[in-house]
mmCIF file of N, CA and C in Angstrom:
data_model
loop_
_atom_site.group_PDB
_atom_site.id
_atom_site.type_symbol
_atom_site.label_atom_id
_atom_site.label_comp_id
_atom_site.label_asym_id
_atom_site.label_seq_id
_atom_site.Cartn_x
_atom_site.Cartn_y
_atom_site.Cartn_z
ATOM 1 N N MET A 1 213.302 136.072 110.370
ATOM 2 C CA MET A 1 212.639 135.571 109.181
ATOM 3 C C MET A 1 211.120 135.694 109.317
ATOM 4 N N LEU A 2 210.583 135.252 110.441
ATOM 5 C CA LEU A 2 209.143 135.313 110.667
ATOM 6 C C LEU A 2 208.682 136.756 110.803
ATOM 7 N N THR A 3 209.507 137.605 111.420
ATOM 8 C CA THR A 3 209.162 139.018 111.567
ATOM 9 C C THR A 3 209.099 139.700 110.204
ATOM 10 N N LYS A 4 210.043 139.374 109.337
ATOM 11 C CA LYS A 4 210.053 139.957 107.997
ATOM 12 C C LYS A 4 208.792 139.548 107.227
ATOM 13 N N LEU A 5 208.384 138.300 107.350
ATOM 14 C CA LEU A 5 207.171 137.812 106.701
ATOM 15 C C LEU A 5 205.942 138.545 107.239
ATOM 16 N N PHE A 6 205.900 138.741 108.552
ATOM 17 C CA PHE A 6 204.781 139.450 109.176
ATOM 18 C C PHE A 6 204.715 140.895 108.690
ATOM 19 N N VAL A 7 205.851 141.564 108.641
ATOM 20 C CA VAL A 7 205.896 142.958 108.190
ATOM 21 C C VAL A 7 205.461 143.050 106.730
ATOM 22 N N ASN A 8 205.932 142.150 105.897
ATOM 23 C CA ASN A 8 205.531 142.159 104.488
ATOM 24 C C ASN A 8 204.029 141.906 104.335
ATOM 25 N N ALA A 9 203.488 141.027 105.154
ATOM 26 C CA ALA A 9 202.050 140.760 105.110
ATOM 27 C C ALA A 9 201.266 141.995 105.538
ATOM 28 N N GLN A 10 201.732 142.674 106.570
ATOM 29 C CA GLN A 10 201.072 143.902 107.034
ATOM 30 C C GLN A 10 201.108 144.980 105.956
ATOM 31 N N LEU A 11 202.256 145.150 105.316
ATOM 32 C CA LEU A 11 202.385 146.149 104.256
ATOM 33 C C LEU A 11 201.472 145.825 103.071
ATOM 34 N N ALA A 12 201.397 144.563 102.710
ATOM 35 C CA ALA A 12 200.527 144.161 101.603
ATOM 36 C C ALA A 12 199.061 144.407 101.949
ATOM 37 N N LEU A 13 198.686 144.145 103.187
ATOM 38 C CA LEU A 13 197.310 144.370 103.625
ATOM 39 C C LEU A 13 196.966 145.853 103.613
ATOM 40 N N GLU A 14 197.862 146.690 104.070
ATOM 41 C CA GLU A 14 197.639 148.142 104.050
ATOM 42 C C GLU A 14 197.534 148.659 102.617
ATOM 43 N N LYS A 15 198.384 148.149 101.742
ATOM 44 C CA LYS A 15 198.337 148.560 100.335
ATOM 45 C C LYS A 15 197.002 148.152 99.709
ATOM 46 N N PHE A 16 196.522 146.956 100.037
ATOM 47 C CA PHE A 16 195.244 146.475 99.516
ATOM 48 C C PHE A 16 194.084 147.339 100.002
ATOM 49 N N LYS A 17 194.117 147.753 101.267
ATOM 50 C CA LYS A 17 193.058 148.601 101.831
ATOM 51 C C LYS A 17 192.994 149.959 101.142
ATOM 52 N N LYS A 18 194.151 150.518 100.799
ATOM 53 C CA LYS A 18 194.211 151.857 100.211
ATOM 54 C C LYS A 18 193.946 151.858 98.706
ATOM 55 N N ASP A 19 193.993 150.701 98.073
ATOM 56 C CA ASP A 19 193.801 150.613 96.622
ATOM 57 C C ASP A 19 192.325 150.805 96.291
ATOM 58 N N GLU A 20 192.012 151.876 95.556
ATOM 59 C CA GLU A 20 190.625 152.182 95.217
ATOM 60 C C GLU A 20 190.321 151.963 93.741
ATOM 61 N N ARG A 21 191.208 151.319 93.022
ATOM 62 C CA ARG A 21 190.931 151.017 91.617
ATOM 63 C C ARG A 21 189.781 150.019 91.552
ATOM 64 N N GLY A 22 188.861 150.263 90.674
ATOM 65 C CA GLY A 22 187.727 149.365 90.523
ATOM 66 C C GLY A 22 186.519 149.733 91.357
ATOM 67 N N VAL A 23 186.691 150.635 92.315
ATOM 68 C CA VAL A 23 185.568 151.033 93.160
ATOM 69 C C VAL A 23 184.511 151.737 92.324
ATOM 70 N N THR A 24 184.923 152.580 91.403
ATOM 71 C CA THR A 24 183.974 153.303 90.557
ATOM 72 C C THR A 24 183.180 152.335 89.691
ATOM 73 N N ALA A 25 183.821 151.327 89.165
ATOM 74 C CA ALA A 25 183.117 150.338 88.347
ATOM 75 C C ALA A 25 182.063 149.605 89.166
ATOM 76 N N ILE A 26 182.389 149.291 90.395
ATOM 77 C CA ILE A 26 181.423 148.619 91.269
ATOM 78 C C ILE A 26 180.252 149.544 91.568
ATOM 79 N N GLU A 27 180.530 150.820 91.804
ATOM 80 C CA GLU A 27 179.450 151.776 92.069
ATOM 81 C C GLU A 27 178.527 151.898 90.863
ATOM 82 N N TYR A 28 179.102 151.977 89.668
ATOM 83 C CA TYR A 28 178.279 152.049 88.459
ATOM 84 C C TYR A 28 177.443 150.782 88.285
ATOM 85 N N ALA A 29 178.002 149.644 88.606
ATOM 86 C CA ALA A 29 177.257 148.386 88.491
ATOM 87 C C ALA A 29 176.073 148.361 89.450
ATOM 88 N N VAL A 30 176.277 148.843 90.665
ATOM 89 C CA VAL A 30 175.183 148.888 91.643
ATOM 90 C C VAL A 30 174.078 149.819 91.157
ATOM 91 N N ILE A 31 174.450 150.972 90.628
ATOM 92 C CA ILE A 31 173.459 151.922 90.106
ATOM 93 C C ILE A 31 172.716 151.314 88.917
ATOM 94 N N ALA A 32 173.427 150.633 88.030
ATOM 95 C CA ALA A 32 172.792 150.015 86.861
ATOM 96 C C ALA A 32 171.793 148.940 87.273
ATOM 97 N N VAL A 33 172.137 148.156 88.277
ATOM 98 C CA VAL A 33 171.220 147.123 88.762
ATOM 99 C C VAL A 33 169.974 147.757 89.364
ATOM 100 N N ALA A 34 170.147 148.830 90.118
ATOM 101 C CA ALA A 34 168.995 149.508 90.716
ATOM 102 C C ALA A 34 168.076 150.089 89.646
ATOM 103 N N ILE A 35 168.647 150.750 88.658
ATOM 104 C CA ILE A 35 167.837 151.338 87.586
ATOM 105 C C ILE A 35 167.145 150.243 86.776
ATOM 106 N N SER A 36 167.840 149.149 86.509
ATOM 107 C CA SER A 36 167.230 148.039 85.777
ATOM 108 C C SER A 36 166.060 147.445 86.554
ATOM 109 N N GLY A 37 166.219 147.315 87.847
ATOM 110 C CA GLY A 37 165.134 146.794 88.681
ATOM 111 C C GLY A 37 163.917 147.697 88.672
ATOM 112 N N ILE A 38 164.153 148.992 88.750
ATOM 113 C CA ILE A 38 163.046 149.954 88.713
ATOM 114 C C ILE A 38 162.354 149.906 87.354
ATOM 115 N N ALA A 39 163.131 149.898 86.281
ATOM 116 C CA ALA A 39 162.548 149.854 84.934
ATOM 117 C C ALA A 39 161.755 148.569 84.729
ATOM 118 N N PHE A 40 162.281 147.451 85.191
ATOM 119 C CA PHE A 40 161.571 146.181 85.058
ATOM 120 C C PHE A 40 160.257 146.218 85.823
ATOM 121 N N THR A 41 160.276 146.753 87.031
ATOM 122 C CA THR A 41 159.065 146.831 87.840
ATOM 123 C C THR A 41 158.024 147.729 87.189
ATOM 124 N N VAL A 42 158.447 148.864 86.677
ATOM 125 C CA VAL A 42 157.511 149.819 86.074
ATOM 126 C C VAL A 42 156.903 149.258 84.794
ATOM 127 N N PHE A 43 157.722 148.647 83.942
ATOM 128 C CA PHE A 43 157.234 148.214 82.635
ATOM 129 C C PHE A 43 156.684 146.792 82.619
ATOM 130 N N SER A 44 156.848 146.026 83.685
ATOM 131 C CA SER A 44 156.325 144.663 83.678
ATOM 132 C C SER A 44 154.857 144.620 84.094
ATOM 133 N N GLN A 45 154.378 145.650 84.730
ATOM 134 C CA GLN A 45 152.986 145.702 85.160
ATOM 135 C C GLN A 45 152.157 146.442 84.117
ATOM 136 N N THR A 46 150.869 146.140 84.074
ATOM 137 C CA THR A 46 149.979 146.843 83.152
ATOM 138 C C THR A 46 149.464 148.087 83.858
ATOM 139 N N GLY A 47 150.293 149.086 83.930
ATOM 140 C CA GLY A 47 149.934 150.336 84.580
ATOM 141 C C GLY A 47 149.766 151.442 83.561
ATOM 142 N N PRO A 48 149.470 152.633 84.039
ATOM 143 C CA PRO A 48 149.237 153.750 83.118
ATOM 144 C C PRO A 48 150.467 154.127 82.287
ATOM 145 N N LEU A 49 151.641 153.951 82.832
ATOM 146 C CA LEU A 49 152.852 154.283 82.075
ATOM 147 C C LEU A 49 153.040 153.333 80.897
ATOM 148 N N LYS A 50 152.823 152.053 81.139
ATOM 149 C CA LYS A 50 152.972 151.066 80.065
ATOM 150 C C LYS A 50 151.908 151.283 78.990
ATOM 151 N N VAL A 51 150.682 151.585 79.401
ATOM 152 C CA VAL A 51 149.598 151.827 78.441
ATOM 153 C C VAL A 51 149.905 153.064 77.604
ATOM 154 N N ALA A 52 150.362 154.135 78.238
ATOM 155 C CA ALA A 52 150.682 155.368 77.513
ATOM 156 C C ALA A 52 151.836 155.151 76.542
ATOM 157 N N LEU A 53 152.836 154.401 76.964
ATOM 158 C CA LEU A 53 153.975 154.118 76.088
ATOM 159 C C LEU A 53 153.544 153.267 74.894
ATOM 160 N N ALA A 54 152.725 152.266 75.129
ATOM 161 C CA ALA A 54 152.238 151.417 74.035
ATOM 162 C C ALA A 54 151.403 152.233 73.049
ATOM 163 N N LYS A 55 150.579 153.140 73.569
ATOM 164 C CA LYS A 55 149.755 153.990 72.709
ATOM 165 C C LYS A 55 150.638 154.910 71.861
ATOM 166 N N ALA A 56 151.667 155.479 72.477
ATOM 167 C CA ALA A 56 152.575 156.369 71.750
ATOM 168 C C ALA A 56 153.320 155.610 70.654
ATOM 169 N N ILE A 57 153.771 154.405 70.951
ATOM 170 C CA ILE A 57 154.485 153.599 69.951
ATOM 171 C C ILE A 57 153.552 153.237 68.801
ATOM 172 N N THR A 58 152.312 152.885 69.124
ATOM 173 C CA THR A 58 151.334 152.558 68.085
ATOM 174 C C THR A 58 151.051 153.769 67.201
ATOM 175 N N THR A 59 150.923 154.936 67.808
ATOM 176 C CA THR A 59 150.669 156.164 67.052
ATOM 177 C C THR A 59 151.836 156.479 66.119
ATOM 178 N N ILE A 60 153.038 156.373 66.635
ATOM 179 C CA ILE A 60 154.227 156.654 65.816
ATOM 180 C C ILE A 60 154.340 155.642 64.681
ATOM 181 N N ALA A 61 154.106 154.374 64.978
ATOM 182 C CA ALA A 61 154.196 153.335 63.946
ATOM 183 C C ALA A 61 153.127 153.535 62.876
ATOM 184 N N GLY A 62 151.952 154.001 63.273
ATOM 185 C CA GLY A 62 150.876 154.244 62.316
ATOM 186 C C GLY A 62 151.171 155.399 61.381
ATOM 187 N N ARG A 63 151.927 156.362 61.848
ATOM 188 C CA ARG A 63 152.253 157.535 61.025
ATOM 189 C C ARG A 63 153.456 157.310 60.121
ATOM 190 N N LEU A 64 154.170 156.252 60.337
ATOM 191 C CA LEU A 64 155.328 155.952 59.481
ATOM 192 C C LEU A 64 154.823 155.298 58.272
#
């Protein structure tokens, strides 16, 4: 009885290790967090990129 329980536990553990469903979603989430962090860092500071983007938006809005 105890041996059967041990074998079933081992089989379940091996099946869990080999299951790769959801790994892609986790990878995409990690990439999204990294890109969001970079975008936040770039656009939260008053640097040349933010100034150029604000100028471009103002120019486009003025021409509409």
